[in-house]
PDB file of C-alpha atoms in Angstrom:
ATOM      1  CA  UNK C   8      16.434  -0.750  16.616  1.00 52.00           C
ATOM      2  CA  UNK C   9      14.929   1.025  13.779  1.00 68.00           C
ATOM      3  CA  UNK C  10      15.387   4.841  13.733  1.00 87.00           C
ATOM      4  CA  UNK C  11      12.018   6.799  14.513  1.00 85.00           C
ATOM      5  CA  UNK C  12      12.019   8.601  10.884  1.00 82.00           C
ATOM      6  CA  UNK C  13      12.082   5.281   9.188  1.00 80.00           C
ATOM      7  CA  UNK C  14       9.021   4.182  10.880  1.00 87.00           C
ATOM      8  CA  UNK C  15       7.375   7.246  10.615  1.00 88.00           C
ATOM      9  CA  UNK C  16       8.073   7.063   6.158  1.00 82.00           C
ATOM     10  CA  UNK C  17       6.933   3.690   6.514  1.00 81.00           C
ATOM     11  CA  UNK C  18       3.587   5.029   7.994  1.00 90.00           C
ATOM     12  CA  UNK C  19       3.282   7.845   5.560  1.00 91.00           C
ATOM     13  CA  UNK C  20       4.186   5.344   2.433  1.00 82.00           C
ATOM     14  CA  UNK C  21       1.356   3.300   3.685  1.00 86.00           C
ATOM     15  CA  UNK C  22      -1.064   6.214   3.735  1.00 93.00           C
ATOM     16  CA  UNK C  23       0.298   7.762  -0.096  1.00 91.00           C
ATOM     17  CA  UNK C  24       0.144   3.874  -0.909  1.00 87.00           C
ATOM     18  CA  UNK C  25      -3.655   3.131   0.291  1.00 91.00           C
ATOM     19  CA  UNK C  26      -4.506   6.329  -2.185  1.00 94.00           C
ATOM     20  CA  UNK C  27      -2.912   4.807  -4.984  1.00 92.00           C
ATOM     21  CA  UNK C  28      -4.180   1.537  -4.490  1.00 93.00           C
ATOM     22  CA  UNK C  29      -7.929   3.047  -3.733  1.00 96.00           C
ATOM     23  CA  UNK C  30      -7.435   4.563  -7.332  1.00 95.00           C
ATOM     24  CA  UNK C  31      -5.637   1.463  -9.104  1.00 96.00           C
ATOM     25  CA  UNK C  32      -8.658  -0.976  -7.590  1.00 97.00           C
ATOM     26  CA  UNK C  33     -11.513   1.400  -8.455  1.00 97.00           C
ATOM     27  CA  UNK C  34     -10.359   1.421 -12.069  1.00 97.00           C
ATOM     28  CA  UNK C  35      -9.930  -2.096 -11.761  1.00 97.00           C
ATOM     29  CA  UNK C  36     -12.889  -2.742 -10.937  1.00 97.00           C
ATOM     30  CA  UNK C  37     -14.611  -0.384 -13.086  1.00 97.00           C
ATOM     31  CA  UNK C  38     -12.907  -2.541 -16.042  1.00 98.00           C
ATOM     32  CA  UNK C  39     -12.823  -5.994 -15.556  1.00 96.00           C
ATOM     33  CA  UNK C  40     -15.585  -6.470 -17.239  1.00 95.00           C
ATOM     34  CA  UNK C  41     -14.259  -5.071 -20.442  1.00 96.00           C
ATOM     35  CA  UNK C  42     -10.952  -6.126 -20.502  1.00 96.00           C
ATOM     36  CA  UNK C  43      -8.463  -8.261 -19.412  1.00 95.00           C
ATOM     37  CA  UNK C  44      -7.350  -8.115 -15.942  1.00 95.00           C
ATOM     38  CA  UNK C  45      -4.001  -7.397 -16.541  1.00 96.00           C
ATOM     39  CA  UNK C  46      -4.968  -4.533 -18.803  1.00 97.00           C
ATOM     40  CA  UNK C  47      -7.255  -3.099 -16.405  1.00 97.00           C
ATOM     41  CA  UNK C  48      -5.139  -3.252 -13.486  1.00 96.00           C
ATOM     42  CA  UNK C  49      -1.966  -1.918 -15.873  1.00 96.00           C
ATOM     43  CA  UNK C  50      -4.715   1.198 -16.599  1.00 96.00           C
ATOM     44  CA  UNK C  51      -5.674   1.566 -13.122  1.00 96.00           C
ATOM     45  CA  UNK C  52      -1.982   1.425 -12.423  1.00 94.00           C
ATOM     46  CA  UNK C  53      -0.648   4.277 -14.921  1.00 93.00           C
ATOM     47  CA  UNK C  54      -3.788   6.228 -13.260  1.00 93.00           C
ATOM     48  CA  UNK C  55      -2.935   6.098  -9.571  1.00 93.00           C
ATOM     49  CA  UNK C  56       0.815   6.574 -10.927  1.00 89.00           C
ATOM     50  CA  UNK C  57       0.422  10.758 -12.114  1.00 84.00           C
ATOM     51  CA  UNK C  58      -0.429  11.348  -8.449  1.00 86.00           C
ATOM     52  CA  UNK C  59       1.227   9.083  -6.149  1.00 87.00           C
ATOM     53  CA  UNK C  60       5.027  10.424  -7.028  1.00 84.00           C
ATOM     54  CA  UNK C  61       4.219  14.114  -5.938  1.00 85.00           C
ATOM     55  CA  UNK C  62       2.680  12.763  -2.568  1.00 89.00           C
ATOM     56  CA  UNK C  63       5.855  10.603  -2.276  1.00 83.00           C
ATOM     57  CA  UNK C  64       8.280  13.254  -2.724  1.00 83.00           C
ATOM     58  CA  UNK C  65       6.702  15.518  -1.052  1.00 86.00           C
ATOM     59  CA  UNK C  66       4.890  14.038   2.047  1.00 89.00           C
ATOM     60  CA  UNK C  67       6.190  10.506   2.278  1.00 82.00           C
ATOM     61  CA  UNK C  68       9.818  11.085   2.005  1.00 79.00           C
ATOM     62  CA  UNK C  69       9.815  15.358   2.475  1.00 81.00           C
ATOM     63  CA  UNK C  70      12.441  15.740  -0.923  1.00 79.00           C
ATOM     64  CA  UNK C  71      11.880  18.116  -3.396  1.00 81.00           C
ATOM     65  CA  UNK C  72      11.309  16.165  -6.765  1.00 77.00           C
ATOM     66  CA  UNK C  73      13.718  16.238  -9.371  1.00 80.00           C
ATOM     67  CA  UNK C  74      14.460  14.848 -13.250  1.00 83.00           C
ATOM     68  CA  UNK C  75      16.499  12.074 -11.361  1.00 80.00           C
ATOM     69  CA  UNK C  76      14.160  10.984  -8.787  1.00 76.00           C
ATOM     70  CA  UNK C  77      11.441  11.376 -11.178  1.00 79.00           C
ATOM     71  CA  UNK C  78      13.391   8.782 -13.285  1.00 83.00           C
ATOM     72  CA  UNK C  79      14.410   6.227 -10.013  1.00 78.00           C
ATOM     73  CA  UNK C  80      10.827   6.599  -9.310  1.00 78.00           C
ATOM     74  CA  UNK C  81       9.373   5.602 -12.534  1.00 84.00           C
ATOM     75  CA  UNK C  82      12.240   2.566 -12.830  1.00 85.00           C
ATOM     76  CA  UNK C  83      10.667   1.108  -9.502  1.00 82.00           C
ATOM     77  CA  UNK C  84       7.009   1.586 -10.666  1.00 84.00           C
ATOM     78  CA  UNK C  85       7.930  -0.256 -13.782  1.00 91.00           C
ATOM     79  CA  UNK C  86       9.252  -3.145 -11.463  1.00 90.00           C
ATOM     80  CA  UNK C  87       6.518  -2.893  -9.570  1.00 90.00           C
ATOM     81  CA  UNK C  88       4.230  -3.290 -12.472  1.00 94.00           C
ATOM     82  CA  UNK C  89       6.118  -6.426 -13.135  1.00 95.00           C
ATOM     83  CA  UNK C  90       5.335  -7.613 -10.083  1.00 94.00           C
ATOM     84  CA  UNK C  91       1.886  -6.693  -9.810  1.00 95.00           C
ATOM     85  CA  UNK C  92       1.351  -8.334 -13.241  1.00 96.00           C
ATOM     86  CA  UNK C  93       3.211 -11.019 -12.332  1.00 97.00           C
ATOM     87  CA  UNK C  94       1.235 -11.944  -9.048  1.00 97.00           C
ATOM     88  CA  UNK C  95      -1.918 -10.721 -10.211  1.00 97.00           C
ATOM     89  CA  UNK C  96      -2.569 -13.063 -13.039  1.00 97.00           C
ATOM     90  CA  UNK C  97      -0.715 -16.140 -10.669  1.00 98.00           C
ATOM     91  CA  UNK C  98      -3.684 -15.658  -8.265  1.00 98.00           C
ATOM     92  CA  UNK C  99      -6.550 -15.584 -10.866  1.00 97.00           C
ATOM     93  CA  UNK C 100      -4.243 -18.888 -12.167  1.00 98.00           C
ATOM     94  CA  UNK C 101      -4.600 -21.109  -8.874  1.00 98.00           C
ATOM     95  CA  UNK C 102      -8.269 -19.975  -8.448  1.00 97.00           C
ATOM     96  CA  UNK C 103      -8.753 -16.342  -6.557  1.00 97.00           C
ATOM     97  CA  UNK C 104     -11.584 -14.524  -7.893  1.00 97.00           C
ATOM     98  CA  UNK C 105     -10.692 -11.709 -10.172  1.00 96.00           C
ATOM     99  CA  UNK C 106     -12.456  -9.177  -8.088  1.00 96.00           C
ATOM    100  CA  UNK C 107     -10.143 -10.377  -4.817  1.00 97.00           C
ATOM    101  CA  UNK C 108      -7.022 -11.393  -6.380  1.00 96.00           C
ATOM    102  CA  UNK C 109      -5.639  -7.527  -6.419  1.00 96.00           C
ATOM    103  CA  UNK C 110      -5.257  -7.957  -2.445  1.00 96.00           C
ATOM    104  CA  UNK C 111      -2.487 -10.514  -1.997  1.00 97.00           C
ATOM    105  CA  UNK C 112      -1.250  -8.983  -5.125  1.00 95.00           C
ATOM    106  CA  UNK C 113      -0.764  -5.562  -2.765  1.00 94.00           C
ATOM    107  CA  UNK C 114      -0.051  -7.075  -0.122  1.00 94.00           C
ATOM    108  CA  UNK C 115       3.347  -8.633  -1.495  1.00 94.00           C
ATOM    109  CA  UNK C 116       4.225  -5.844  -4.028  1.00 91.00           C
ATOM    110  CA  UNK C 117       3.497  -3.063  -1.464  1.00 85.00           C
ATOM    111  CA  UNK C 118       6.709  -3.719   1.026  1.00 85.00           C
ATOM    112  CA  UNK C 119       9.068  -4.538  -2.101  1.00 87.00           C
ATOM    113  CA  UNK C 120       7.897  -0.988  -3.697  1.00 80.00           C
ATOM    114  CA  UNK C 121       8.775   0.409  -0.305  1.00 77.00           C
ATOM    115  CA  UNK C 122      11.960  -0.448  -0.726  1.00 81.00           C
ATOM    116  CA  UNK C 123      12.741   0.091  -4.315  1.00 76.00           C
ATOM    117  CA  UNK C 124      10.917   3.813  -3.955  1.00 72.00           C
ATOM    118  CA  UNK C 125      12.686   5.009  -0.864  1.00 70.00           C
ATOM    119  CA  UNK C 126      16.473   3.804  -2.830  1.00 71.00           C
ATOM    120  CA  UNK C 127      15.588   6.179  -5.880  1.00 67.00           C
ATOM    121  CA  UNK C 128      13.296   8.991  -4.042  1.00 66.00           C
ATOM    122  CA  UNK C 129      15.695   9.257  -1.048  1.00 61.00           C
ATOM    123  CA  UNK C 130      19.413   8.499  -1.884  1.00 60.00           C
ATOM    124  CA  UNK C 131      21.933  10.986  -1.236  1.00 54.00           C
ATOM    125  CA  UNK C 132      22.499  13.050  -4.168  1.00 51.00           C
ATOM    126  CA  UNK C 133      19.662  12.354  -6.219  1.00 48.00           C
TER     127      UNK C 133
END
């Protein structure tokens, strides 16, 4: 069974998360038109970044932020990018509309960044 607290992160990454990816889309949006999608979305990206690792630390995971879990959190971010880029520009390949293909982007990269994040932000000794 999963513990109570793990459930209860899980919610709380999902609420920090639909912040970040309110900001990242907006930008997005705002964009596309101008730029490259991957360019836009890597903007919108940095953007939602500068706020969503104090709301992790702090209200998603309740740790006091640090050089190293600044660092672990940035390293999964950067993966996460990957991803994002990854699966965003395979989606506008086989057809999705630029406007749409963000969402299955998110929806795939969102539980893998759960995972990577709560390694760096909450490990023992970090």
């Amino acid at each position: 069974m999963i513990e109570r607290e793990k459930i209860i992160e899980f919610i709380r990454f999902g609420i920090v998360g639909c912040i970040a990816i309110a900001i990242q889309y907006t930008i997005y949006l705002l964009l596309i038109d101008y730029m490259n999608e991957s360019i836009a979305n890597t903007i919108g990206y940095v953007i939602s970044f500068c706020c969503n690792f104090m709301l992790t630390t702090y209200f998603t995971f309740k740790v006091k932020p640090n050089k190293k879990k600044a660092g672990g959190f940035a390293l999964s971010h950067l993966i996460n990018w990957g991803i994002q880029t990854a699966l965003l520009n395979f989606f506008i390949w086989v057809g999705v509309d630029k406007i749409w293909a963000p969402w299955p982007m998110y929806a795939i990269s969102a539980p893998i960044n759960f995972l990577f994040v709560r390694f760096f932000v909450k490990t023992k000794g970090n």
